[in-house]
Amino acid sequence: MKIGLLGFGVVGRGVYDITASRDDMQVAKVVCLEDIQLPDAEVTRDFQKVLNDETIDTVVEAMGGLHPAYEFVRSAIEAGKNIVTSNKALVATFYDDLLPLAAEKGVAFRCTAAVGGGIGWLSELERVRRVEEVSMVGGIMNGTCNYILDSMTRLGLDYGEALRQAQSLGYAEANPSTDVDGIDTWHKLILSANVAFGVSLEKASVPAAGISRISAGDIANFKANGYTCKLVSHGTQKDGSYTAYVQPTLFPQGALEAAVPTNFNLITLDGEVSGRQSFYGQGAGRYPTAYNVVQDCVSILAGKGFYCPYGKKVSADNSVKLRYYVRGGDNWIAENAAETWGDAVVTNPVAVSEMHAWLKNNPAAFIAAIAE
Ligand code: HSE
């Protein structure tokens, strides 16, 4: 396999290092803006050099961002090249465009590193699907949020200090809003549900609430009531009906999720035959992420394409009801309140869709569902 590598940052450099000692694949050209020299790859700023090189059969996109990553990936598919990417925003945003195109052109498209970094989550879903239906996917998919929540809970750090630490350790996206507002987890949930259920989720039907409004007082309220807060995704399918949402969630202190430290991820599926399976590991970082990029290249050499056939467009129906912790409520919240926790309330069961619609109109509030 001859690889055209787009980007030489955290992930790109890792891919180059891991492939350097392999004889089944070679990074032939690297497209990046820095002036670097590599012993056995041509470095260029010009993507056309990769596109026009007929000996390059696979493009590894490790640039991040939507543009020009989308234009480069699209034209590489058009030119008949396989794609491997770790870019969840790219794949989730352009799923309905890129996946049918890849199928039409007969090229492989893989993005295992996009969800769970070093965890082989999407390729495991591909394997699970060979034997059984998946009824649930979800869990802790963002290392930055887990690092912040864990530091606030275990070390008593305030939100700003915990975020600064996560940024300095290189976990956070360039714009931390992508992490703390739940957008990164939202991309990862959409990709996971699409693969697990063989559908294309209507993105507008999948709400996301983040952690940017959480306070030390909230953490104290959770501790006093025996809970730990995590940002989690949740997607289900049953009889042709789907749920999908991202939100802070309170887990009993003895739950597996509550024990996940620092920037680790814990992603879970429920299979009709195998039951519940959880996958724990590094969701970010150079070598864990590059590891799964290289795994994807090996899978392509073994003849694999995408993880599932491109599926029909479906909307999530989030009418399922959950109890919520709400700080910063109004009359509607007061009418639905069942308990008081410090300066916040816990509601009676409220539809997830209704709660997220309320939060949109009350963006200064903090909400967390209580895990059932
Ligand atoms: N910013 C992401 C995280 C990186 O914190 O998990 C990996 O997607």
Short mmCIF file of C-alpha atoms and ligand atoms in Angstrom, two decimals:
data_model
loop_
_atom_site.label_atom_id
_atom_site.label_comp_id
_atom_site.label_asym_id
_atom_site.label_seq_id
_atom_site.Cartn_x
_atom_site.Cartn_y
_atom_site.Cartn_z
CA MET A 1 0.00 0.00 0.00
CA LYS A 2 1.30 3.45 -0.92
CA ILE A 3 -0.04 6.19 1.33
CA GLY A 4 -0.52 9.89 0.76
CA LEU A 5 -0.58 11.35 4.27
CA LEU A 6 -2.45 14.63 4.75
CA GLY A 7 -1.26 16.45 7.86
CA PHE A 8 1.83 15.94 10.01
CA GLY A 9 0.54 16.98 13.43
CA VAL A 10 -0.16 14.76 16.44
CA VAL A 11 -1.79 11.92 14.48
CA GLY A 12 0.06 12.26 11.15
CA ARG A 13 3.48 12.05 12.79
CA GLY A 14 2.32 8.98 14.73
CA VAL A 15 1.15 7.26 11.53
CA TYR A 16 4.48 8.00 9.86
CA ASP A 17 6.42 6.57 12.82
CA ILE A 18 4.38 3.36 13.05
CA THR A 19 4.39 2.65 9.31
CA ALA A 20 8.14 3.35 8.96
CA SER A 21 9.07 -0.15 10.11
CA ARG A 22 6.41 -2.02 8.08
CA ASP A 23 6.96 -3.55 4.69
CA ASP A 24 3.27 -3.88 3.71
CA MET A 25 2.68 -0.11 3.57
CA GLN A 26 4.71 3.02 2.96
CA VAL A 27 4.01 6.72 3.40
CA ALA A 28 5.12 7.95 -0.04
CA LYS A 29 4.03 11.59 0.16
CA VAL A 30 3.17 13.91 3.05
CA VAL A 31 1.10 17.05 2.52
CA CYS A 32 1.73 19.63 5.21
CA LEU A 33 2.45 23.32 5.59
CA GLU A 34 5.59 22.98 7.73
CA ASP A 35 9.05 22.86 6.21
CA ILE A 36 10.16 19.40 7.26
CA GLN A 37 12.32 16.77 5.64
CA LEU A 38 11.68 13.07 5.88
CA PRO A 39 14.14 10.33 4.87
CA ASP A 40 11.75 8.25 2.80
CA ALA A 41 8.73 10.40 1.91
CA GLU A 42 8.32 13.43 -0.31
CA VAL A 43 6.96 16.43 1.61
CA THR A 44 4.81 18.89 -0.27
CA ARG A 45 2.29 21.66 0.31
CA ASP A 46 0.43 20.67 -2.83
CA PHE A 47 -2.36 18.12 -2.44
CA GLN A 48 -2.59 17.76 -6.25
CA LYS A 49 0.72 15.89 -6.13
CA VAL A 50 -0.95 13.17 -4.07
CA LEU A 51 -4.09 13.22 -6.17
CA ASN A 52 -2.19 12.89 -9.44
CA ASP A 53 0.20 10.20 -8.20
CA GLU A 54 -1.28 6.98 -9.55
CA THR A 55 1.01 4.86 -7.39
CA ILE A 56 -0.72 6.23 -4.25
CA ASP A 57 -3.73 4.02 -3.57
CA THR A 58 -4.69 5.25 -0.09
CA VAL A 59 -5.08 8.71 1.40
CA VAL A 60 -4.75 9.04 5.17
CA GLU A 61 -6.40 12.28 6.27
CA ALA A 62 -4.95 13.53 9.56
CA MET A 63 -5.44 17.27 9.08
CA GLY A 64 -8.56 17.72 11.17
CA GLY A 65 -11.20 20.39 10.53
CA LEU A 66 -13.82 20.33 7.80
CA HIS A 67 -12.13 22.37 5.08
CA PRO A 68 -10.11 21.65 3.06
CA ALA A 69 -10.20 18.10 4.51
CA TYR A 70 -13.62 17.48 2.90
CA GLU A 71 -12.57 18.72 -0.55
CA PHE A 72 -9.34 16.68 -0.44
CA VAL A 73 -11.06 13.49 0.72
CA ARG A 74 -13.86 13.86 -1.82
CA SER A 75 -11.50 14.33 -4.73
CA ALA A 76 -9.35 11.42 -3.54
CA ILE A 77 -12.44 9.16 -3.56
CA GLU A 78 -13.35 10.46 -7.02
CA ALA A 79 -9.83 9.53 -8.12
CA GLY A 80 -10.36 5.96 -6.84
CA LYS A 81 -8.20 6.15 -3.71
CA ASN A 82 -9.06 4.49 -0.40
CA ILE A 83 -9.60 6.77 2.59
CA VAL A 84 -8.53 6.40 6.20
CA THR A 85 -9.34 9.26 8.56
CA SER A 86 -9.48 9.99 12.28
CA ASN A 87 -11.64 13.07 11.66
CA LYS A 88 -15.03 12.46 13.34
CA ALA A 89 -16.37 15.91 12.47
CA LEU A 90 -15.64 15.29 8.79
CA VAL A 91 -17.25 11.84 8.66
CA ALA A 92 -20.30 12.74 10.78
CA THR A 93 -20.91 15.99 8.86
CA PHE A 94 -20.50 14.58 5.34
CA TYR A 95 -21.68 11.00 6.00
CA ASP A 96 -24.50 11.13 3.43
CA ASP A 97 -22.19 12.48 0.76
CA LEU A 98 -18.90 10.61 1.30
CA LEU A 99 -20.13 7.11 2.16
CA PRO A 100 -22.40 6.59 -0.88
CA LEU A 101 -19.65 8.09 -3.07
CA ALA A 102 -17.04 5.68 -1.67
CA ALA A 103 -19.42 2.76 -2.30
CA GLU A 104 -20.10 3.95 -5.85
CA LYS A 105 -16.39 4.32 -6.60
CA GLY A 106 -15.59 0.95 -4.98
CA VAL A 107 -13.01 2.37 -2.58
CA ALA A 108 -12.56 1.57 1.10
CA PHE A 109 -13.43 4.20 3.69
CA ARG A 110 -12.42 3.62 7.29
CA CYS A 111 -12.36 5.86 10.34
CA THR A 112 -11.80 3.61 13.37
CA ALA A 113 -9.62 6.19 15.16
CA ALA A 114 -12.44 8.74 14.92
CA VAL A 115 -14.33 7.19 17.85
CA GLY A 116 -12.44 6.05 20.91
CA GLY A 117 -8.94 6.88 19.57
CA GLY A 118 -6.95 3.78 20.44
CA ILE A 119 -10.00 1.60 21.15
CA GLY A 120 -11.01 -0.54 18.18
CA TRP A 121 -14.64 0.46 18.71
CA LEU A 122 -15.99 0.88 15.16
CA SER A 123 -14.14 -2.19 13.91
CA GLU A 124 -15.54 -4.11 16.88
CA LEU A 125 -19.05 -2.96 15.94
CA GLU A 126 -18.34 -4.27 12.43
CA ARG A 127 -17.45 -7.65 13.97
CA VAL A 128 -20.44 -7.69 16.31
CA ARG A 129 -22.80 -6.97 13.41
CA ARG A 130 -21.67 -10.21 11.70
CA VAL A 131 -23.47 -12.21 14.38
CA GLU A 132 -26.12 -10.11 16.09
CA GLU A 133 -28.10 -6.89 16.22
CA VAL A 134 -26.92 -4.10 18.48
CA SER A 135 -29.63 -2.49 20.58
CA MET A 136 -27.58 0.16 22.41
CA VAL A 137 -24.35 2.10 21.96
CA GLY A 138 -22.90 4.87 24.08
CA GLY A 139 -20.70 5.94 26.92
CA ILE A 140 -17.79 8.20 27.73
CA MET A 141 -16.36 9.27 24.36
CA ASN A 142 -14.55 12.52 25.17
CA GLY A 143 -11.30 12.47 27.13
CA THR A 144 -11.27 16.22 27.75
CA CYS A 145 -14.67 16.23 29.46
CA ASN A 146 -13.79 13.16 31.46
CA TYR A 147 -10.54 14.78 32.56
CA ILE A 148 -12.36 17.95 33.66
CA LEU A 149 -15.13 16.11 35.52
CA ASP A 150 -12.68 13.70 37.15
CA SER A 151 -10.36 16.54 38.28
CA MET A 152 -13.32 18.45 39.72
CA THR A 153 -14.65 15.36 41.51
CA ARG A 154 -11.46 13.76 42.82
CA LEU A 155 -9.11 16.73 43.19
CA GLY A 156 -11.58 19.54 43.89
CA LEU A 157 -10.30 21.67 40.97
CA ASP A 158 -12.58 24.36 39.62
CA TYR A 159 -13.86 24.09 36.05
CA GLY A 160 -11.50 26.65 34.50
CA GLU A 161 -8.36 25.18 36.04
CA ALA A 162 -9.35 21.62 35.02
CA LEU A 163 -9.99 22.78 31.42
CA ARG A 164 -6.62 24.58 31.29
CA GLN A 165 -4.88 21.40 32.44
CA ALA A 166 -6.68 19.29 29.81
CA GLN A 167 -5.62 21.81 27.16
CA SER A 168 -1.99 21.84 28.28
CA LEU A 169 -1.92 18.03 28.19
CA GLY A 170 -3.05 18.18 24.55
CA TYR A 171 -6.41 16.44 25.05
CA ALA A 172 -8.70 19.31 24.06
CA GLU A 173 -9.71 20.21 20.50
CA ALA A 174 -8.36 23.53 19.14
CA ASN A 175 -11.67 25.10 20.10
CA PRO A 176 -12.56 23.64 23.53
CA SER A 177 -16.25 24.34 22.91
CA THR A 178 -16.20 21.30 20.61
CA ASP A 179 -15.33 19.16 23.65
CA VAL A 180 -17.14 20.85 26.55
CA ASP A 181 -20.39 21.58 24.68
CA GLY A 182 -20.66 17.92 23.75
CA ILE A 183 -20.16 18.39 19.99
CA ASP A 184 -17.21 15.98 19.74
CA THR A 185 -19.24 13.34 21.63
CA TRP A 186 -22.22 14.11 19.37
CA HIS A 187 -20.14 13.42 16.24
CA LYS A 188 -18.90 10.18 17.78
CA LEU A 189 -22.40 9.07 18.80
CA ILE A 190 -23.80 9.73 15.32
CA LEU A 191 -21.00 7.70 13.73
CA SER A 192 -21.38 4.89 16.27
CA ALA A 193 -25.16 4.68 15.88
CA ASN A 194 -24.92 4.83 12.08
CA VAL A 195 -22.53 1.88 12.07
CA ALA A 196 -24.18 -0.10 14.88
CA PHE A 197 -27.73 0.24 13.56
CA GLY A 198 -26.92 0.48 9.82
CA VAL A 199 -28.72 3.82 9.42
CA SER A 200 -27.96 7.48 8.81
CA LEU A 201 -29.24 9.46 11.78
CA GLU A 202 -30.83 12.83 11.04
CA LYS A 203 -28.39 15.05 12.93
CA ALA A 204 -30.99 17.67 13.87
CA SER A 205 -32.89 14.98 15.79
CA VAL A 206 -29.91 14.27 18.08
CA PRO A 207 -29.58 16.84 20.90
CA ALA A 208 -26.39 17.47 22.86
CA ALA A 209 -25.91 19.14 26.24
CA GLY A 210 -22.40 19.79 27.55
CA ILE A 211 -20.56 20.50 30.79
CA SER A 212 -19.46 24.13 30.42
CA ARG A 213 -21.97 25.35 33.08
CA ILE A 214 -21.04 22.82 35.77
CA SER A 215 -19.90 24.29 39.11
CA ALA A 216 -18.09 23.09 42.22
CA GLY A 217 -21.49 23.35 43.98
CA ASP A 218 -22.99 20.86 41.52
CA ILE A 219 -20.16 18.42 42.20
CA ALA A 220 -20.81 18.79 45.95
CA ASN A 221 -24.54 18.08 45.40
CA PHE A 222 -23.71 14.92 43.42
CA LYS A 223 -21.30 13.66 46.06
CA ALA A 224 -23.78 14.30 48.87
CA ASN A 225 -26.31 12.10 47.05
CA GLY A 226 -23.90 9.31 46.07
CA TYR A 227 -23.45 10.17 42.37
CA THR A 228 -20.62 10.93 39.95
CA CYS A 229 -21.18 13.07 36.85
CA LYS A 230 -19.95 11.97 33.40
CA LEU A 231 -20.62 13.31 29.90
CA VAL A 232 -22.10 10.38 27.97
CA SER A 233 -23.73 9.54 24.68
CA HIS A 234 -26.65 7.17 24.36
CA GLY A 235 -28.23 5.60 21.29
CA THR A 236 -30.75 2.78 21.01
CA GLN A 237 -32.76 0.96 18.38
CA LYS A 238 -35.87 -1.10 18.96
CA ASP A 239 -38.51 -2.20 16.42
CA GLY A 240 -37.44 0.45 13.90
CA SER A 241 -37.48 3.27 16.46
CA TYR A 242 -34.34 5.12 17.57
CA THR A 243 -33.16 7.29 20.43
CA ALA A 244 -29.92 9.30 20.39
CA TYR A 245 -28.66 12.05 22.68
CA VAL A 246 -25.60 13.39 24.51
CA GLN A 247 -25.84 14.76 28.04
CA PRO A 248 -24.14 14.94 31.44
CA THR A 249 -25.36 11.95 33.40
CA LEU A 250 -25.19 11.02 37.09
CA PHE A 251 -24.01 7.48 37.83
CA PRO A 252 -24.13 5.78 41.23
CA GLN A 253 -20.63 5.90 42.71
CA GLY A 254 -20.24 2.12 42.30
CA ALA A 255 -21.02 2.13 38.55
CA LEU A 256 -18.33 1.29 36.00
CA GLU A 257 -18.68 4.73 34.37
CA ALA A 258 -18.13 6.49 37.70
CA ALA A 259 -14.69 4.85 38.02
CA VAL A 260 -13.29 6.05 34.66
CA PRO A 261 -10.28 8.29 35.50
CA THR A 262 -8.50 11.18 33.75
CA ASN A 263 -8.91 11.24 29.96
CA PHE A 264 -9.94 7.60 29.46
CA ASN A 265 -12.98 6.55 27.43
CA LEU A 266 -15.47 3.78 28.26
CA ILE A 267 -17.76 2.81 25.39
CA THR A 268 -20.48 0.20 25.69
CA LEU A 269 -22.74 -1.79 23.40
CA ASP A 270 -25.63 -4.08 24.07
CA GLY A 271 -25.87 -7.06 21.70
CA GLU A 272 -28.92 -9.30 21.45
CA VAL A 273 -26.79 -12.43 21.89
CA SER A 274 -23.57 -11.27 23.58
CA GLY A 275 -25.21 -8.87 26.02
CA ARG A 276 -23.38 -5.89 27.41
CA GLN A 277 -19.76 -5.30 26.35
CA SER A 278 -17.67 -2.30 27.39
CA PHE A 279 -14.42 -1.04 25.86
CA TYR A 280 -12.00 0.99 27.92
CA GLY A 281 -8.88 2.80 26.77
CA GLN A 282 -7.17 5.93 25.52
CA GLY A 283 -9.60 7.98 23.46
CA ALA A 284 -6.97 10.42 22.21
CA GLY A 285 -3.23 10.96 21.88
CA ARG A 286 -0.65 10.42 19.11
CA TYR A 287 0.13 6.73 19.21
CA PRO A 288 -3.24 5.32 20.38
CA THR A 289 -4.96 7.23 17.54
CA ALA A 290 -2.27 6.46 14.95
CA TYR A 291 -2.48 2.79 15.98
CA ASN A 292 -6.06 2.55 14.76
CA VAL A 293 -5.26 4.49 11.57
CA VAL A 294 -2.65 1.85 10.77
CA GLN A 295 -5.10 -0.92 11.76
CA ASP A 296 -7.49 0.54 9.16
CA CYS A 297 -4.77 0.39 6.52
CA VAL A 298 -4.18 -3.27 7.38
CA SER A 299 -7.95 -3.91 7.17
CA ILE A 300 -8.02 -2.35 3.70
CA LEU A 301 -5.16 -4.61 2.63
CA ALA A 302 -7.31 -7.49 3.91
CA GLY A 303 -10.15 -6.35 1.64
CA LYS A 304 -12.39 -4.45 4.03
CA GLY A 305 -14.41 -1.38 3.02
CA PHE A 306 -16.72 0.53 5.36
CA TYR A 307 -18.13 -1.13 8.51
CA CYS A 308 -21.70 -1.56 7.28
CA PRO A 309 -23.78 -0.87 4.18
CA TYR A 310 -24.92 2.76 3.94
CA GLY A 311 -28.34 2.78 5.61
CA LYS A 312 -31.60 4.65 5.38
CA LYS A 313 -32.12 8.11 6.87
CA VAL A 314 -33.87 7.95 10.27
CA SER A 315 -34.78 10.45 12.99
CA ALA A 316 -34.28 9.87 16.70
CA ASP A 317 -37.43 9.89 18.82
CA ASN A 318 -36.29 11.07 22.25
CA SER A 319 -39.65 10.93 24.00
CA VAL A 320 -38.19 8.53 26.58
CA LYS A 321 -38.49 10.05 30.07
CA LEU A 322 -35.65 10.49 32.55
CA ARG A 323 -35.20 12.27 35.87
CA TYR A 324 -32.94 15.34 35.66
CA TYR A 325 -30.80 17.35 38.06
CA VAL A 326 -31.38 21.00 37.11
CA ARG A 327 -29.67 24.10 38.51
CA GLY A 328 -30.96 27.42 37.24
CA GLY A 329 -34.53 26.28 36.68
CA ASP A 330 -37.70 28.30 36.11
CA ASN A 331 -41.40 27.79 36.80
CA TRP A 332 -41.64 24.82 34.45
CA ILE A 333 -38.78 23.08 36.26
CA ALA A 334 -40.36 23.95 39.64
CA GLU A 335 -43.66 22.37 38.49
CA ASN A 336 -41.78 19.18 37.57
CA ALA A 337 -39.54 19.11 40.67
CA ALA A 338 -39.56 16.04 42.90
CA GLU A 339 -36.62 16.77 45.23
CA THR A 340 -34.25 19.58 46.19
CA TRP A 341 -30.49 19.03 46.15
CA GLY A 342 -28.81 22.16 47.56
CA ASP A 343 -29.54 25.01 45.16
CA ALA A 344 -30.81 22.63 42.47
CA VAL A 345 -33.77 20.30 41.96
CA VAL A 346 -34.29 16.77 40.72
CA THR A 347 -37.29 16.49 38.42
CA ASN A 348 -39.91 13.83 37.98
CA PRO A 349 -39.34 11.89 34.73
CA VAL A 350 -39.30 14.37 31.81
CA ALA A 351 -38.98 13.54 28.08
CA VAL A 352 -35.36 13.88 26.93
CA SER A 353 -36.50 15.91 23.91
CA GLU A 354 -38.49 18.28 26.16
CA MET A 355 -35.60 18.74 28.57
CA HIS A 356 -33.16 19.58 25.76
CA ALA A 357 -35.66 21.98 24.17
CA TRP A 358 -36.00 23.71 27.56
CA LEU A 359 -32.19 23.93 27.91
CA LYS A 360 -31.92 25.66 24.51
CA ASN A 361 -34.09 28.46 25.91
CA ASN A 362 -32.26 28.48 29.25
CA PRO A 363 -28.59 28.21 28.25
CA ALA A 364 -27.28 29.41 31.64
CA ALA A 365 -28.77 26.36 33.39
CA PHE A 366 -26.91 23.11 34.05
CA ILE A 367 -28.68 19.77 33.58
CA ALA A 368 -27.64 16.18 34.21
CA ALA A 369 -29.80 13.11 33.67
CA ILE A 370 -29.91 10.50 36.41
CA ALA A 371 -28.86 7.11 35.01
CA GLU A 372 -31.63 4.52 35.29
N1 HSE B 1 -10.72 16.18 21.99
C1 HSE B 1 -10.99 14.76 21.90
C2 HSE B 1 -11.12 14.21 23.30
C3 HSE B 1 -9.86 14.11 21.14
O1 HSE B 1 -10.85 14.94 24.25
O2 HSE B 1 -11.53 13.07 23.46
C4 HSE B 1 -10.17 12.76 20.58
O3 HSE B 1 -11.28 12.74 19.76
#
